[in-house]
Short mmCIF file of C-alpha atoms in Angstrom, two decimals:
data_model
loop_
_atom_site.label_atom_id
_atom_site.label_comp_id
_atom_site.label_asym_id
_atom_site.label_seq_id
_atom_site.Cartn_x
_atom_site.Cartn_y
_atom_site.Cartn_z
CA MET A 1 -3.51 -1.55 44.39
CA THR A 2 -2.37 -4.82 42.82
CA PRO A 3 -4.99 -6.99 41.03
CA VAL A 4 -5.30 -10.48 42.44
CA SER A 5 -6.41 -13.75 40.93
CA ALA A 6 -10.16 -14.26 40.59
CA ALA A 7 -9.66 -17.72 42.06
CA ASP A 8 -10.72 -17.42 45.72
CA PRO A 9 -9.44 -13.88 46.43
CA THR A 10 -9.48 -13.17 50.16
CA THR A 11 -11.03 -10.20 51.91
CA ASP A 12 -7.54 -8.77 52.51
CA ASP A 13 -6.77 -9.12 48.79
CA ARG A 14 -9.82 -6.98 48.01
CA ALA A 15 -9.13 -4.22 50.52
CA GLY A 16 -9.07 -0.86 48.80
CA LEU A 17 -10.33 -2.20 45.48
CA PRO A 18 -13.34 -0.47 43.89
CA THR A 19 -16.88 -1.73 44.49
CA LEU A 20 -18.67 -3.13 41.45
CA ALA A 21 -22.42 -3.48 40.94
CA VAL A 22 -23.82 -5.85 38.30
CA VAL A 23 -27.30 -4.65 37.39
CA GLY A 24 -29.36 -7.32 35.68
CA ALA A 25 -27.34 -10.09 37.28
CA THR A 26 -30.04 -12.73 36.76
CA GLY A 27 -30.46 -12.17 32.99
CA ALA A 28 -28.82 -14.00 30.08
CA VAL A 29 -25.96 -11.51 29.75
CA GLY A 30 -25.72 -11.11 33.52
CA THR A 31 -25.19 -14.84 33.89
CA VAL A 32 -22.29 -14.71 31.43
CA MET A 33 -20.95 -11.68 33.27
CA LEU A 34 -20.79 -13.54 36.59
CA SER A 35 -18.89 -16.35 34.87
CA LEU A 36 -16.42 -13.84 33.42
CA LEU A 37 -15.93 -12.11 36.77
CA SER A 38 -15.13 -15.49 38.30
CA THR A 39 -12.38 -16.26 35.78
CA ARG A 40 -10.78 -12.93 34.85
CA GLN A 41 -8.05 -11.19 36.82
CA ASN A 42 -9.77 -9.76 39.87
CA VAL A 43 -9.74 -5.95 40.16
CA TRP A 44 -12.83 -5.60 42.37
CA GLY A 45 -13.52 -5.39 46.08
CA GLU A 46 -17.18 -6.01 46.80
CA ILE A 47 -19.31 -7.25 43.89
CA ARG A 48 -22.94 -6.30 44.46
CA LEU A 49 -25.65 -8.07 42.46
CA ILE A 50 -28.72 -6.02 41.57
CA ALA A 51 -31.88 -7.06 39.72
CA SER A 52 -35.62 -6.48 39.66
CA GLU A 53 -37.63 -6.80 42.86
CA ARG A 54 -38.93 -10.23 41.81
CA SER A 55 -35.35 -11.56 41.70
CA ALA A 56 -34.32 -10.07 45.04
CA GLY A 57 -33.22 -12.69 47.54
CA LYS A 58 -31.85 -15.11 44.97
CA ARG A 59 -28.31 -16.26 45.64
CA LEU A 60 -25.88 -16.43 42.72
CA LYS A 61 -22.30 -17.60 42.66
CA VAL A 62 -19.51 -15.23 41.67
CA ARG A 63 -15.77 -15.63 42.40
CA GLY A 64 -16.61 -18.91 44.15
CA GLU A 65 -18.95 -17.29 46.65
CA GLU A 66 -22.74 -17.09 46.88
CA VAL A 67 -23.97 -13.50 46.82
CA GLU A 68 -27.55 -12.44 47.51
CA VAL A 69 -29.28 -10.40 44.83
CA VAL A 70 -30.73 -7.08 46.00
CA ALA A 71 -33.59 -5.15 44.41
CA ILE A 72 -32.78 -2.12 42.32
CA THR A 73 -33.27 1.06 44.37
CA GLU A 74 -31.36 4.32 44.77
CA GLN A 75 -29.87 2.96 48.00
CA ALA A 76 -28.56 -0.12 46.16
CA PHE A 77 -25.92 2.13 44.57
CA ASP A 78 -24.60 3.55 47.84
CA GLY A 79 -20.82 3.13 47.86
CA VAL A 80 -20.67 1.70 44.33
CA ASP A 81 -17.71 2.85 42.24
CA VAL A 82 -18.60 1.15 38.94
CA ALA A 83 -22.02 -0.17 37.87
CA MET A 84 -22.38 -2.49 34.88
CA PHE A 85 -25.90 -2.45 33.43
CA ASP A 86 -27.12 -5.53 31.53
CA VAL A 87 -30.79 -4.61 31.31
CA PRO A 88 -33.33 -3.42 28.68
CA ASP A 89 -33.06 0.09 27.25
CA GLU A 90 -35.92 1.54 29.28
CA VAL A 91 -34.45 0.25 32.56
CA SER A 92 -31.04 1.71 31.77
CA ALA A 93 -32.57 5.00 30.63
CA HIS A 94 -34.20 5.39 34.05
CA TRP A 95 -31.63 3.91 36.43
CA ALA A 96 -28.23 4.64 34.84
CA PRO A 97 -28.43 8.42 35.49
CA ILE A 98 -29.52 7.67 39.07
CA ALA A 99 -26.49 5.41 39.61
CA ALA A 100 -24.22 8.05 38.06
CA ALA A 101 -25.70 10.74 40.30
CA LYS A 102 -24.86 8.51 43.29
CA GLY A 103 -21.22 8.61 42.19
CA ALA A 104 -20.87 5.39 40.21
CA VAL A 105 -19.29 5.22 36.77
CA VAL A 106 -21.92 3.43 34.70
CA VAL A 107 -20.97 1.00 31.94
CA ASP A 108 -24.19 0.38 30.05
CA ASN A 109 -24.82 -2.55 27.72
CA SER A 110 -28.19 -1.30 26.45
CA GLY A 111 -28.90 0.92 23.47
CA ALA A 112 -30.19 3.79 25.61
CA PHE A 113 -27.09 6.01 25.40
CA ARG A 114 -24.99 4.70 22.49
CA MET A 115 -25.53 7.66 20.20
CA ASP A 116 -25.60 10.32 22.92
CA PRO A 117 -22.73 12.69 22.02
CA GLU A 118 -21.90 13.05 25.73
CA VAL A 119 -21.57 9.29 26.24
CA PRO A 120 -18.49 7.53 24.85
CA LEU A 121 -19.05 4.31 22.91
CA VAL A 122 -16.07 2.15 23.78
CA VAL A 123 -14.30 -0.98 22.55
CA PRO A 124 -11.12 -1.21 24.63
CA GLU A 125 -8.99 -2.74 21.86
CA VAL A 126 -9.98 0.14 19.55
CA ASN A 127 -10.65 3.34 21.54
CA ALA A 128 -10.03 2.73 25.25
CA GLU A 129 -8.96 6.36 25.72
CA ALA A 130 -12.52 7.50 24.94
CA ALA A 131 -13.69 6.04 28.26
CA ARG A 132 -12.05 8.90 30.17
CA ASN A 133 -14.31 11.53 28.58
CA ARG A 134 -17.68 10.78 30.21
CA PRO A 135 -19.45 14.02 31.18
CA LYS A 136 -22.60 12.14 32.20
CA GLY A 137 -20.70 9.51 34.15
CA ILE A 138 -21.89 6.87 31.64
CA ILE A 139 -19.94 4.77 29.14
CA SER A 140 -21.84 2.81 26.52
CA ASN A 141 -21.20 -0.67 25.15
CA PRO A 142 -21.86 -1.19 21.41
CA ASN A 143 -24.44 -3.50 19.89
CA CYS A 144 -23.43 -7.16 19.63
CA THR A 145 -23.46 -7.10 15.81
CA THR A 146 -21.08 -4.15 15.64
CA LEU A 147 -18.85 -5.75 18.27
CA SER A 148 -18.59 -8.97 16.28
CA MET A 149 -16.52 -7.18 13.62
CA ILE A 150 -15.25 -3.86 14.97
CA VAL A 151 -12.10 -5.14 16.72
CA ALA A 152 -10.81 -6.59 13.44
CA MET A 153 -11.91 -3.53 11.47
CA GLY A 154 -10.24 -1.20 13.96
CA ALA A 155 -6.91 -2.96 13.46
CA LEU A 156 -7.21 -2.81 9.67
CA HIS A 157 -8.36 0.82 9.78
CA HIS A 158 -5.26 1.75 11.78
CA ARG A 159 -3.12 0.39 8.96
CA TYR A 160 -5.08 1.26 5.80
CA GLU A 161 -7.66 3.97 6.70
CA LEU A 162 -11.15 2.58 6.30
CA GLU A 163 -13.49 4.36 3.87
CA GLN A 164 -16.42 2.00 3.30
CA LEU A 165 -18.07 -1.11 4.76
CA VAL A 166 -20.59 -3.34 3.01
CA VAL A 167 -21.77 -5.92 5.52
CA ALA A 168 -24.14 -8.88 5.63
CA SER A 169 -24.71 -10.22 9.13
CA TYR A 170 -25.83 -13.72 10.09
CA GLN A 171 -27.23 -13.21 13.58
CA ALA A 172 -27.93 -15.86 16.19
CA ALA A 173 -31.26 -16.38 17.92
CA SER A 174 -29.81 -15.30 21.27
CA GLY A 175 -29.48 -11.78 19.88
CA ALA A 176 -33.25 -11.61 20.43
CA GLY A 177 -32.84 -12.64 24.08
CA GLN A 178 -34.05 -15.71 25.91
CA GLU A 179 -37.30 -15.58 23.94
CA GLY A 180 -35.32 -16.05 20.74
CA ILE A 181 -33.37 -18.99 22.15
CA ASP A 182 -36.54 -20.67 23.40
CA ALA A 183 -38.32 -20.13 20.08
CA LEU A 184 -35.52 -21.76 18.08
CA TYR A 185 -35.31 -24.77 20.38
CA ASP A 186 -39.11 -25.18 20.28
CA GLN A 187 -39.11 -24.97 16.49
CA LEU A 188 -36.32 -27.55 16.29
CA MET A 189 -38.45 -29.96 18.30
CA LYS A 190 -41.37 -29.47 15.93
CA VAL A 191 -39.42 -30.29 12.77
CA ALA A 192 -37.07 -32.98 14.15
CA GLY A 193 -37.23 -36.24 12.24
CA ASN A 194 -39.47 -34.99 9.42
CA ARG A 195 -37.40 -35.47 6.26
CA GLU A 196 -40.10 -34.13 3.97
CA LEU A 197 -40.02 -30.59 5.37
CA GLY A 198 -38.35 -27.85 3.37
CA THR A 199 -39.43 -29.28 0.01
CA THR A 200 -42.65 -27.37 -0.74
CA PRO A 201 -43.65 -23.73 -0.28
CA GLY A 202 -44.91 -22.97 3.20
CA ASP A 203 -44.48 -26.48 4.63
CA VAL A 204 -42.15 -25.33 7.44
CA ARG A 205 -44.41 -22.39 8.23
CA ARG A 206 -47.45 -24.69 8.51
CA VAL A 207 -45.64 -26.97 11.00
CA ILE A 208 -44.38 -24.07 13.11
CA GLY A 209 -47.74 -22.28 13.07
CA ASN A 210 -47.85 -19.24 15.32
CA ALA A 211 -44.84 -20.33 17.42
CA LEU A 212 -42.58 -17.75 15.77
CA GLY A 213 -41.33 -16.17 18.99
CA PRO A 214 -39.74 -12.76 18.33
CA PHE A 215 -39.11 -13.54 14.65
CA PRO A 216 -41.33 -12.57 11.68
CA ALA A 217 -40.94 -15.99 10.04
CA PRO A 218 -39.86 -19.51 11.08
CA LEU A 219 -36.17 -19.49 11.98
CA VAL A 220 -35.63 -23.24 11.90
CA MET A 221 -34.66 -24.57 8.44
CA ASN A 222 -34.69 -20.97 7.27
CA VAL A 223 -32.92 -17.62 7.21
CA VAL A 224 -34.84 -14.45 7.97
CA PRO A 225 -33.58 -11.20 6.39
CA TRP A 226 -34.69 -9.07 9.30
CA ALA A 227 -33.40 -8.14 12.74
CA GLY A 228 -34.58 -5.26 14.85
CA SER A 229 -37.41 -2.80 14.27
CA LEU A 230 -38.50 -0.94 11.15
CA LYS A 231 -36.93 2.47 10.58
CA ASP A 232 -37.12 5.00 7.73
CA ASP A 233 -36.85 3.87 4.10
CA GLY A 234 -37.03 0.17 4.91
CA TRP A 235 -33.89 -0.03 7.05
CA SER A 236 -33.94 -1.99 10.29
CA SER A 237 -32.70 -0.70 13.62
CA GLU A 238 -29.94 -3.35 13.68
CA GLU A 239 -28.66 -2.22 10.27
CA LEU A 240 -28.54 1.41 11.34
CA LYS A 241 -26.72 0.45 14.55
CA VAL A 242 -23.93 -1.15 12.51
CA ARG A 243 -23.57 2.08 10.53
CA ASN A 244 -23.88 4.63 13.31
CA GLU A 245 -21.88 2.76 15.94
CA SER A 246 -19.00 1.93 13.57
CA ARG A 247 -18.72 5.61 12.72
CA LYS A 248 -18.65 6.66 16.37
CA ILE A 249 -16.22 3.99 17.62
CA LEU A 250 -13.73 4.58 14.79
CA ASN A 251 -14.25 8.37 14.89
CA LEU A 252 -15.14 8.33 11.20
CA PRO A 253 -18.36 10.37 10.88
CA GLY A 254 -18.25 10.13 7.09
CA LEU A 255 -17.68 6.37 6.87
CA LYS A 256 -19.89 4.81 4.21
CA VAL A 257 -21.68 1.77 5.65
CA SER A 258 -24.34 -0.47 4.15
CA ALA A 259 -25.59 -3.42 6.22
CA THR A 260 -28.14 -6.18 5.69
CA CYS A 261 -28.93 -8.03 8.92
CA VAL A 262 -30.13 -11.64 8.67
CA ARG A 263 -31.29 -13.93 11.45
CA VAL A 264 -30.04 -17.55 11.12
CA PRO A 265 -30.86 -20.76 13.04
CA VAL A 266 -27.85 -20.56 15.35
CA ILE A 267 -28.24 -20.34 19.13
CA THR A 268 -25.26 -18.10 19.94
CA THR A 269 -22.52 -16.35 17.90
CA HIS A 270 -23.01 -13.76 15.20
CA SER A 271 -21.19 -13.92 11.87
CA LEU A 272 -20.60 -11.22 9.28
CA SER A 273 -19.43 -11.15 5.69
CA VAL A 274 -17.52 -7.91 5.26
CA HIS A 275 -16.41 -5.96 2.19
CA ALA A 276 -14.06 -3.27 3.49
CA ARG A 277 -12.64 -0.54 1.26
CA PHE A 278 -9.65 1.50 2.38
CA ALA A 279 -7.91 4.74 1.40
CA ARG A 280 -4.98 2.89 -0.13
CA GLU A 281 -4.17 -0.41 -1.75
CA VAL A 282 -4.07 -3.36 0.60
CA ASP A 283 -1.57 -6.19 0.72
CA VAL A 284 -3.24 -9.41 1.83
CA GLU A 285 -0.19 -10.90 3.53
CA GLU A 286 0.42 -7.67 5.38
CA ALA A 287 -3.26 -7.57 6.37
CA ARG A 288 -2.88 -11.10 7.73
CA GLU A 289 -0.02 -9.95 9.92
CA VAL A 290 -2.05 -6.97 11.13
CA LEU A 291 -4.85 -9.31 12.19
CA ARG A 292 -2.48 -11.88 13.74
CA ASP A 293 -0.98 -9.15 15.89
CA ALA A 294 -4.26 -7.47 16.80
CA PRO A 295 -5.36 -7.97 20.44
CA GLY A 296 -8.69 -9.75 20.69
CA VAL A 297 -8.47 -11.23 17.19
CA ILE A 298 -7.73 -14.77 16.01
CA LEU A 299 -6.92 -15.30 12.33
CA PHE A 300 -8.22 -18.75 11.38
CA ASP A 301 -7.91 -18.91 7.63
CA ASN A 302 -6.88 -21.96 5.63
CA PRO A 303 -9.72 -22.88 3.26
CA ALA A 304 -7.65 -25.66 1.66
CA GLU A 305 -7.86 -27.48 4.99
CA GLY A 306 -11.44 -26.41 5.70
CA GLU A 307 -10.27 -23.92 8.30
CA PHE A 308 -12.41 -20.81 8.72
CA PRO A 309 -14.60 -19.53 11.55
CA THR A 310 -18.07 -20.96 12.11
CA PRO A 311 -20.46 -20.24 15.00
CA ALA A 312 -20.37 -23.88 16.12
CA ASP A 313 -16.62 -23.56 16.80
CA VAL A 314 -16.47 -19.96 18.02
CA VAL A 315 -19.33 -20.07 20.57
CA GLY A 316 -18.14 -19.71 24.16
CA THR A 317 -14.85 -18.04 23.20
CA ASP A 318 -13.84 -14.42 23.70
CA PRO A 319 -11.95 -13.27 20.56
CA THR A 320 -13.18 -12.08 17.19
CA TRP A 321 -12.36 -14.88 14.72
CA VAL A 322 -11.45 -13.88 11.16
CA GLY A 323 -11.21 -16.05 8.04
CA ARG A 324 -11.79 -16.10 4.27
CA LEU A 325 -9.44 -13.12 3.99
CA ARG A 326 -8.90 -12.18 0.36
CA LYS A 327 -8.29 -9.16 -1.81
CA SER A 328 -11.28 -7.97 -3.78
CA LEU A 329 -11.14 -9.15 -7.39
CA ASP A 330 -12.22 -5.79 -8.78
CA ASP A 331 -10.86 -3.27 -6.30
CA PRO A 332 -7.22 -3.28 -5.14
CA GLN A 333 -8.18 -1.10 -2.17
CA ALA A 334 -10.72 -3.58 -0.80
CA LEU A 335 -10.64 -6.72 1.34
CA GLU A 336 -13.24 -9.45 1.76
CA LEU A 337 -13.40 -11.30 5.07
CA PHE A 338 -15.69 -13.39 7.27
CA VAL A 339 -15.86 -12.83 11.01
CA CYS A 340 -17.50 -14.62 13.94
CA GLY A 341 -17.93 -13.47 17.52
CA ASP A 342 -19.88 -14.82 20.47
CA ASN A 343 -22.64 -12.23 20.87
CA LEU A 344 -23.10 -12.94 24.59
CA ARG A 345 -19.40 -12.73 25.42
CA LYS A 346 -17.42 -10.14 23.43
CA GLY A 347 -20.72 -8.98 21.95
CA ALA A 348 -22.08 -8.06 25.37
CA ALA A 349 -20.69 -9.21 28.72
CA LEU A 350 -16.97 -9.31 27.93
CA ASN A 351 -16.74 -5.89 26.35
CA THR A 352 -18.70 -4.44 29.26
CA ALA A 353 -16.31 -6.11 31.71
CA GLN A 354 -13.29 -4.85 29.76
CA ILE A 355 -14.59 -1.27 29.84
CA ALA A 356 -15.18 -1.56 33.58
CA GLU A 357 -11.62 -2.83 34.01
CA VAL A 358 -10.34 0.25 32.13
CA VAL A 359 -12.19 2.39 34.68
CA ALA A 360 -10.85 0.26 37.56
CA LYS A 361 -7.33 1.15 36.40
CA GLU A 362 -8.22 4.82 36.84
CA PHE A 363 -9.17 4.11 40.47
CA ALA A 364 -5.90 2.20 40.96
CA ALA A 365 -3.87 5.07 39.45
CA ALA A 366 -5.66 7.61 41.65
CA ALA A 367 -5.00 5.51 44.76
CA GLY A 368 -1.43 4.68 43.83
#
């Protein structure tokens, strides 16, 4: 079962390859997923597009062909080997077990199963082997904020043994979905050209009015120290995801993690400032080599030339970009670094696709 190029694979090329379903094909992440499936090495036979009943009948292009979207039903999963879910938590919670019961391996991008002890939480560059242990037939994809840093941290942990993370995230509007993107663009239109805004208390808020979208304060010309929903003791759900998911992915249940999640006026690409403490002293030049050699990581770090990752440069790319790497001034066992990752690509669609490709290799090995 030899993978073929995604560029115009023929029916004969696809013979014997597993059938893939993309659930939520018409959504923001689903759209990115179809683009990825059209450009990555092809390991799939039929690709079936599934969405809500209101989207049924639409025709979307994947691998150079138009494919009709079908409504989500039990029968939609007949003959499906792998099903990628890019849908809200409540949709995954209902339909993912149904797809698994029909025989599909589910790769779920929602938060519905991430902390289920019987569902592996997988980042292929870090813990691909975990995907094989899936008693419920479901594999979970981490949150986009965690994914923006965990590939780099996994490589450094392998070398130095991670003990603690102190993280501040700078999260893009698209992390709140299409509503977040629309709200930021609408707010930009309201403030454009007004050079007096941002000079007196509340002036931006008065111009924006109630057009806050999913954010608790104006996002334009502002940063908002909140992402997610309120949990115990003042923590947000996004902050707890960074902690709990990092522990599970790295298999470090005692890892100390403190995160503050901040929403910033960026359309797409999350950034994080990371203080990472390890079990032993770190050597910065050696750490640079670790990151240069790490799959899925680009080290872009030359402050003297103004070279470090920013969302405006990273958006639309697949790797985790790392810069501002330096040894902590007061702790020889700690590193400071700044990371950026496109939250719709590696932070969502790409990692889901990579997990599915890991499963596709199992089918190929079984058939070979």
